[in-house]
PDB file of C-alpha atoms in Angstrom:
ATOM      1  CA  UNK A 179    -105.333 145.465  -8.505  1.00 47.00           C
ATOM      2  CA  UNK A 180    -104.343 146.373 -12.005  1.00 48.00           C
ATOM      3  CA  UNK A 181    -100.746 145.491 -11.295  1.00 51.00           C
ATOM      4  CA  UNK A 182    -101.752 142.006 -10.138  1.00 47.00           C
ATOM      5  CA  UNK A 183    -103.779 141.446 -13.318  1.00 42.00           C
ATOM      6  CA  UNK A 184    -100.810 142.562 -15.459  1.00 49.00           C
ATOM      7  CA  UNK A 185     -98.514 140.193 -13.639  1.00 53.00           C
ATOM      8  CA  UNK A 186    -100.926 137.325 -14.186  1.00 50.00           C
ATOM      9  CA  UNK A 187    -101.160 138.006 -17.898  1.00 45.00           C
ATOM     10  CA  UNK A 188     -97.368 138.133 -18.297  1.00 52.00           C
ATOM     11  CA  UNK A 189     -96.923 134.848 -16.391  1.00 46.00           C
ATOM     12  CA  UNK A 190     -99.573 133.147 -18.526  1.00 48.00           C
ATOM     13  CA  UNK A 191     -97.884 134.365 -21.711  1.00 48.00           C
ATOM     14  CA  UNK A 192     -94.520 132.981 -20.556  1.00 49.00           C
ATOM     15  CA  UNK A 193     -96.097 129.621 -19.714  1.00 43.00           C
ATOM     16  CA  UNK A 194     -97.772 129.425 -23.121  1.00 46.00           C
ATOM     17  CA  UNK A 195     -94.500 130.197 -24.907  1.00 45.00           C
ATOM     18  CA  UNK A 196     -92.620 127.584 -22.914  1.00 47.00           C
ATOM     19  CA  UNK A 197     -95.264 124.945 -23.615  1.00 48.00           C
ATOM     20  CA  UNK A 198     -95.571 125.953 -27.260  1.00 45.00           C
ATOM     21  CA  UNK A 199     -94.388 123.284 -29.730  1.00 46.00           C
ATOM     22  CA  UNK A 200     -92.881 126.039 -31.823  1.00 41.00           C
ATOM     23  CA  UNK A 201     -90.277 126.747 -29.168  1.00 45.00           C
ATOM     24  CA  UNK A 202     -89.386 123.079 -28.803  1.00 43.00           C
ATOM     25  CA  UNK A 203     -89.007 122.624 -32.555  1.00 45.00           C
ATOM     26  CA  UNK A 204     -86.801 125.675 -32.820  1.00 47.00           C
ATOM     27  CA  UNK A 205     -84.607 124.425 -30.027  1.00 48.00           C
ATOM     28  CA  UNK A 206     -84.089 121.176 -31.848  1.00 49.00           C
ATOM     29  CA  UNK A 207     -83.426 122.865 -35.176  1.00 48.00           C
ATOM     30  CA  UNK A 208     -80.714 125.145 -33.802  1.00 51.00           C
ATOM     31  CA  UNK A 209     -78.876 122.392 -31.931  1.00 50.00           C
ATOM     32  CA  UNK A 210     -75.407 122.082 -33.439  1.00 50.00           C
ATOM     33  CA  UNK A 211     -74.369 118.608 -34.561  1.00 52.00           C
ATOM     34  CA  UNK A 212     -70.840 117.544 -33.731  1.00 51.00           C
ATOM     35  CA  UNK A 213     -68.512 117.382 -36.709  1.00 53.00           C
ATOM     36  CA  UNK A 214     -67.866 113.840 -37.822  1.00 50.00           C
ATOM     37  CA  UNK A 215     -64.250 112.704 -37.730  1.00 49.00           C
ATOM     38  CA  UNK A 216     -62.478 112.764 -41.110  1.00 48.00           C
ATOM     39  CA  UNK A 217     -62.322 109.409 -42.827  1.00 53.00           C
ATOM     40  CA  UNK A 218     -58.880 107.902 -43.032  1.00 47.00           C
ATOM     41  CA  UNK A 219     -58.232 106.400 -46.443  1.00 50.00           C
ATOM     42  CA  UNK A 220     -56.554 103.040 -46.250  1.00 49.00           C
ATOM     43  CA  UNK A 221     -53.291 102.880 -48.135  1.00 47.00           C
ATOM     44  CA  UNK A 222     -53.404 100.364 -50.977  1.00 47.00           C
ATOM     45  CA  UNK A 223     -51.369  97.206 -50.507  1.00 47.00           C
ATOM     46  CA  UNK A 224     -47.995  97.209 -52.225  1.00 47.00           C
ATOM     47  CA  UNK A 225     -48.037  95.870 -55.733  1.00 47.00           C
ATOM     48  CA  UNK A 226     -45.959  92.889 -56.815  1.00 45.00           C
ATOM     49  CA  UNK A 227     -43.389  95.157 -58.405  1.00 44.00           C
ATOM     50  CA  UNK A 228     -42.969  97.119 -55.148  1.00 47.00           C
ATOM     51  CA  UNK A 229     -42.768  94.132 -52.838  1.00 61.00           C
ATOM     52  CA  UNK A 230     -39.394  92.738 -51.884  1.00 81.00           C
ATOM     53  CA  UNK A 231     -38.303  89.146 -52.343  1.00 87.00           C
ATOM     54  CA  UNK A 232     -36.054  87.050 -50.171  1.00 92.00           C
ATOM     55  CA  UNK A 233     -32.716  85.618 -51.280  1.00 91.00           C
ATOM     56  CA  UNK A 234     -34.013  82.025 -51.576  1.00 92.00           C
ATOM     57  CA  UNK A 235     -36.875  83.255 -53.777  1.00 92.00           C
ATOM     58  CA  UNK A 236     -34.490  85.317 -55.882  1.00 92.00           C
ATOM     59  CA  UNK A 237     -32.101  82.405 -56.383  1.00 92.00           C
ATOM     60  CA  UNK A 238     -35.012  80.140 -57.329  1.00 91.00           C
ATOM     61  CA  UNK A 239     -36.074  82.717 -59.927  1.00 90.00           C
ATOM     62  CA  UNK A 240     -32.505  82.782 -61.276  1.00 90.00           C
ATOM     63  CA  UNK A 241     -32.525  78.998 -61.534  1.00 91.00           C
ATOM     64  CA  UNK A 242     -35.803  79.089 -63.433  1.00 90.00           C
ATOM     65  CA  UNK A 243     -34.429  81.736 -65.802  1.00 90.00           C
ATOM     66  CA  UNK A 244     -31.332  79.642 -66.499  1.00 90.00           C
ATOM     67  CA  UNK A 245     -33.488  76.603 -67.273  1.00 91.00           C
ATOM     68  CA  UNK A 246     -35.550  78.590 -69.772  1.00 91.00           C
ATOM     69  CA  UNK A 247     -32.393  79.847 -71.475  1.00 90.00           C
ATOM     70  CA  UNK A 248     -30.898  76.354 -71.631  1.00 90.00           C
ATOM     71  CA  UNK A 249     -34.122  74.809 -72.909  1.00 91.00           C
ATOM     72  CA  UNK A 250     -34.419  77.369 -75.684  1.00 92.00           C
ATOM     73  CA  UNK A 251     -30.795  76.876 -76.787  1.00 93.00           C
ATOM     74  CA  UNK A 252     -31.538  73.407 -78.183  1.00 93.00           C
ATOM     75  CA  UNK A 253     -34.250  74.392 -80.718  1.00 94.00           C
ATOM     76  CA  UNK A 254     -32.374  77.523 -81.823  1.00 94.00           C
ATOM     77  CA  UNK A 255     -29.227  75.456 -82.434  1.00 95.00           C
ATOM     78  CA  UNK A 256     -31.153  72.916 -84.497  1.00 95.00           C
ATOM     79  CA  UNK A 257     -32.897  75.718 -86.360  1.00 95.00           C
ATOM     80  CA  UNK A 258     -29.574  77.370 -87.223  1.00 94.00           C
ATOM     81  CA  UNK A 259     -28.147  74.044 -88.380  1.00 94.00           C
ATOM     82  CA  UNK A 260     -31.209  73.359 -90.547  1.00 94.00           C
ATOM     83  CA  UNK A 261     -31.216  76.811 -92.128  1.00 94.00           C
ATOM     84  CA  UNK A 262     -27.482  76.659 -92.759  1.00 92.00           C
ATOM     85  CA  UNK A 263     -27.780  73.217 -94.301  1.00 90.00           C
ATOM     86  CA  UNK A 264     -30.646  74.290 -96.560  1.00 92.00           C
ATOM     87  CA  UNK A 265     -28.836  77.386 -97.760  1.00 91.00           C
ATOM     88  CA  UNK A 266     -25.314  76.074 -98.260  1.00 86.00           C
ATOM     89  CA  UNK A 267     -26.530  72.666 -99.394  1.00 83.00           C
ATOM     90  CA  UNK A 268     -28.406  74.158-102.332  1.00 84.00           C
ATOM     91  CA  UNK A 269     -25.522  76.257-103.623  1.00 83.00           C
ATOM     92  CA  UNK A 270     -23.892  75.247-106.884  1.00 79.00           C
ATOM     93  CA  UNK A 271     -20.374  74.094-106.145  1.00 76.00           C
ATOM     94  CA  UNK A 272     -17.442  73.353-108.399  1.00 74.00           C
ATOM     95  CA  UNK A 273     -15.052  70.904-106.728  1.00 74.00           C
ATOM     96  CA  UNK A 274     -12.208  72.201-108.863  1.00 75.00           C
ATOM     97  CA  UNK A 275     -12.534  75.778-107.560  1.00 81.00           C
ATOM     98  CA  UNK A 276     -11.316  76.359-104.041  1.00 79.00           C
ATOM     99  CA  UNK A 277     -12.899  78.911-101.730  1.00 78.00           C
ATOM    100  CA  UNK A 278     -10.273  80.775 -99.725  1.00 82.00           C
ATOM    101  CA  UNK A 279      -7.965  77.850-100.367  1.00 80.00           C
ATOM    102  CA  UNK A 280     -10.446  75.342 -98.922  1.00 81.00           C
ATOM    103  CA  UNK A 281     -12.450  72.684-100.698  1.00 83.00           C
ATOM    104  CA  UNK A 282     -16.031  73.976-101.279  1.00 82.00           C
ATOM    105  CA  UNK A 283     -17.644  71.046 -99.477  1.00 85.00           C
ATOM    106  CA  UNK A 284     -15.533  71.615 -96.364  1.00 87.00           C
ATOM    107  CA  UNK A 285     -16.051  75.383 -96.552  1.00 87.00           C
ATOM    108  CA  UNK A 286     -19.828  75.069 -96.764  1.00 87.00           C
ATOM    109  CA  UNK A 287     -19.758  72.476 -94.021  1.00 89.00           C
ATOM    110  CA  UNK A 288     -17.911  74.904 -91.722  1.00 91.00           C
ATOM    111  CA  UNK A 289     -20.410  77.631 -92.628  1.00 92.00           C
ATOM    112  CA  UNK A 290     -23.294  75.314 -91.711  1.00 92.00           C
ATOM    113  CA  UNK A 291     -21.686  74.578 -88.337  1.00 93.00           C
ATOM    114  CA  UNK A 292     -21.222  78.318 -87.907  1.00 93.00           C
ATOM    115  CA  UNK A 293     -24.961  78.801 -88.375  1.00 94.00           C
ATOM    116  CA  UNK A 294     -25.595  76.184 -85.699  1.00 94.00           C
ATOM    117  CA  UNK A 295     -23.198  78.022 -83.377  1.00 94.00           C
ATOM    118  CA  UNK A 296     -24.983  81.311 -84.043  1.00 95.00           C
ATOM    119  CA  UNK A 297     -28.261  79.638 -83.119  1.00 93.00           C
ATOM    120  CA  UNK A 298     -26.717  78.336 -79.902  1.00 94.00           C
ATOM    121  CA  UNK A 299     -25.549  81.842 -79.006  1.00 93.00           C
ATOM    122  CA  UNK A 300     -28.932  83.373 -79.832  1.00 93.00           C
ATOM    123  CA  UNK A 301     -30.865  80.843 -77.726  1.00 92.00           C
ATOM    124  CA  UNK A 302     -30.005  82.249 -74.268  1.00 91.00           C
ATOM    125  CA  UNK A 303     -30.669  85.801 -75.458  1.00 92.00           C
ATOM    126  CA  UNK A 304     -34.088  84.891 -76.846  1.00 92.00           C
ATOM    127  CA  UNK A 305     -34.879  82.847 -73.735  1.00 90.00           C
ATOM    128  CA  UNK A 306     -33.950  85.750 -71.451  1.00 90.00           C
ATOM    129  CA  UNK A 307     -36.132  88.121 -73.478  1.00 91.00           C
ATOM    130  CA  UNK A 308     -39.134  85.783 -73.265  1.00 90.00           C
ATOM    131  CA  UNK A 309     -38.552  85.244 -69.552  1.00 89.00           C
ATOM    132  CA  UNK A 310     -38.338  88.989 -68.864  1.00 89.00           C
ATOM    133  CA  UNK A 311     -41.550  89.581 -70.815  1.00 90.00           C
ATOM    134  CA  UNK A 312     -43.428  86.978 -68.761  1.00 87.00           C
ATOM    135  CA  UNK A 313     -42.068  88.410 -65.474  1.00 86.00           C
ATOM    136  CA  UNK A 314     -42.271  92.084 -66.398  1.00 87.00           C
ATOM    137  CA  UNK A 315     -44.291  92.895 -63.253  1.00 89.00           C
ATOM    138  CA  UNK A 316     -41.310  92.120 -60.973  1.00 88.00           C
ATOM    139  CA  UNK A 317     -38.475  93.335 -63.171  1.00 89.00           C
ATOM    140  CA  UNK A 318     -37.719  96.387 -61.014  1.00 90.00           C
ATOM    141  CA  UNK A 319     -37.279  94.205 -57.916  1.00 92.00           C
ATOM    142  CA  UNK A 320     -35.211  91.642 -59.817  1.00 90.00           C
ATOM    143  CA  UNK A 321     -32.927  94.267 -61.336  1.00 90.00           C
ATOM    144  CA  UNK A 322     -32.144  95.675 -57.888  1.00 92.00           C
ATOM    145  CA  UNK A 323     -31.596  92.177 -56.537  1.00 93.00           C
ATOM    146  CA  UNK A 324     -29.345  91.367 -59.509  1.00 91.00           C
ATOM    147  CA  UNK A 325     -27.243  94.420 -58.701  1.00 93.00           C
ATOM    148  CA  UNK A 326     -26.845  93.349 -55.062  1.00 94.00           C
ATOM    149  CA  UNK A 327     -26.098  89.766 -56.063  1.00 95.00           C
ATOM    150  CA  UNK A 328     -23.379  90.658 -58.564  1.00 94.00           C
ATOM    151  CA  UNK A 329     -21.806  92.982 -56.023  1.00 94.00           C
ATOM    152  CA  UNK A 330     -21.521  90.026 -53.646  1.00 94.00           C
ATOM    153  CA  UNK A 331     -20.090  87.889 -56.438  1.00 94.00           C
ATOM    154  CA  UNK A 332     -17.495  90.519 -57.379  1.00 93.00           C
ATOM    155  CA  UNK A 333     -16.531  90.935 -53.726  1.00 93.00           C
ATOM    156  CA  UNK A 334     -16.036  87.235 -52.936  1.00 92.00           C
ATOM    157  CA  UNK A 335     -14.702  85.730 -56.162  1.00 92.00           C
ATOM    158  CA  UNK A 336     -11.062  85.055 -56.865  1.00 90.00           C
ATOM    159  CA  UNK A 337      -8.972  87.703 -58.577  1.00 89.00           C
ATOM    160  CA  UNK A 338      -8.822  86.902 -62.291  1.00 86.00           C
ATOM    161  CA  UNK A 339      -5.053  87.489 -62.336  1.00 86.00           C
ATOM    162  CA  UNK A 340      -4.553  84.382 -60.196  1.00 84.00           C
ATOM    163  CA  UNK A 341      -6.052  81.994 -62.738  1.00 84.00           C
ATOM    164  CA  UNK A 342      -4.220  80.146 -65.474  1.00 83.00           C
ATOM    165  CA  UNK A 343      -5.384  78.925 -68.897  1.00 82.00           C
ATOM    166  CA  UNK A 344      -5.326  75.330 -67.693  1.00 84.00           C
ATOM    167  CA  UNK A 345      -6.915  76.071 -64.321  1.00 86.00           C
ATOM    168  CA  UNK A 346      -9.627  78.780 -64.622  1.00 88.00           C
ATOM    169  CA  UNK A 347     -11.611  80.179 -61.713  1.00 89.00           C
ATOM    170  CA  UNK A 348     -14.690  77.997 -61.073  1.00 89.00           C
ATOM    171  CA  UNK A 349     -17.905  79.770 -62.117  1.00 90.00           C
ATOM    172  CA  UNK A 350     -16.328  83.224 -62.195  1.00 91.00           C
ATOM    173  CA  UNK A 351     -19.656  85.028 -62.732  1.00 90.00           C
ATOM    174  CA  UNK A 352     -21.743  82.815 -60.418  1.00 91.00           C
ATOM    175  CA  UNK A 353     -24.077  81.777 -63.231  1.00 88.00           C
ATOM    176  CA  UNK A 354     -24.684  78.295 -61.825  1.00 89.00           C
ATOM    177  CA  UNK A 355     -25.849  79.534 -58.414  1.00 92.00           C
ATOM    178  CA  UNK A 356     -29.514  78.666 -57.956  1.00 89.00           C
ATOM    179  CA  UNK A 357     -29.903  78.213 -54.199  1.00 91.00           C
ATOM    180  CA  UNK A 358     -28.344  79.188 -50.889  1.00 92.00           C
ATOM    181  CA  UNK A 359     -26.645  75.795 -50.716  1.00 94.00           C
ATOM    182  CA  UNK A 360     -25.022  76.351 -54.098  1.00 93.00           C
ATOM    183  CA  UNK A 361     -23.980  79.868 -53.067  1.00 94.00           C
ATOM    184  CA  UNK A 362     -22.249  78.533 -49.943  1.00 94.00           C
ATOM    185  CA  UNK A 363     -20.563  75.861 -52.045  1.00 95.00           C
ATOM    186  CA  UNK A 364     -19.436  78.560 -54.481  1.00 95.00           C
ATOM    187  CA  UNK A 365     -17.884  80.516 -51.588  1.00 94.00           C
ATOM    188  CA  UNK A 366     -16.012  77.393 -50.451  1.00 95.00           C
ATOM    189  CA  UNK A 367     -14.758  76.747 -53.991  1.00 94.00           C
ATOM    190  CA  UNK A 368     -13.520  80.314 -54.300  1.00 93.00           C
ATOM    191  CA  UNK A 369     -11.712  80.146 -50.964  1.00 92.00           C
ATOM    192  CA  UNK A 370     -10.165  76.789 -51.882  1.00 92.00           C
ATOM    193  CA  UNK A 371      -8.976  78.117 -55.234  1.00 91.00           C
ATOM    194  CA  UNK A 372      -7.515  81.225 -53.594  1.00 89.00           C
ATOM    195  CA  UNK A 373      -5.589  79.133 -51.053  1.00 88.00           C
ATOM    196  CA  UNK A 374      -4.135  76.956 -53.795  1.00 86.00           C
ATOM    197  CA  UNK A 375      -3.196  79.979 -55.918  1.00 82.00           C
ATOM    198  CA  UNK A 376      -1.558  81.945 -53.103  1.00 79.00           C
ATOM    199  CA  UNK A 377      -0.082  79.010 -51.200  1.00 76.00           C
ATOM    200  CA  UNK A 378       0.913  76.408 -53.793  1.00 63.00           C
ATOM    201  CA  UNK A 379       1.830  73.024 -52.454  1.00 59.00           C
ATOM    202  CA  UNK A 380       5.539  72.217 -52.661  1.00 49.00           C
TER     203      UNK A 380
END
């Protein structure tokens, strides 16, 4: 009889513990949560300086650069002429005293023209500097493309020993190339010149 009562008490205790909210809460608290997958950071898009440009785009950029250099040559030439004229025009001259065996008026005139020539030579350099400053974000790409382009030019142009003073190689450095059409025309001109130089007509 006592054993039956003990069994009943133990069963009732087990039922109370199973139905106890404390047990349910503990079961929930100890449940392990699955680890979340690590977040993959998206790689940033390539910057303008890292992106590559096509040959038509590169040649268009070259054409634009050449236009800037040419446009800036005109004002620098006029500026050099004006400065030379102001300086040499205000110098005291004695017509009876020659300068290096030349009449002073002619000598100062040549010096003024020399100032204009110096301005013309400085124009492309200043224009290239301004252009590079405005396009400084793509200079690394352009410098690499320039290297590849000049390698192609050096490979396909006519040997300089074949030219003559009266018949120079057309566009030896490829400066006038501003498009794929002009590049193909340059290749044809080089091949034509080479044929004429190596196989002269009798």
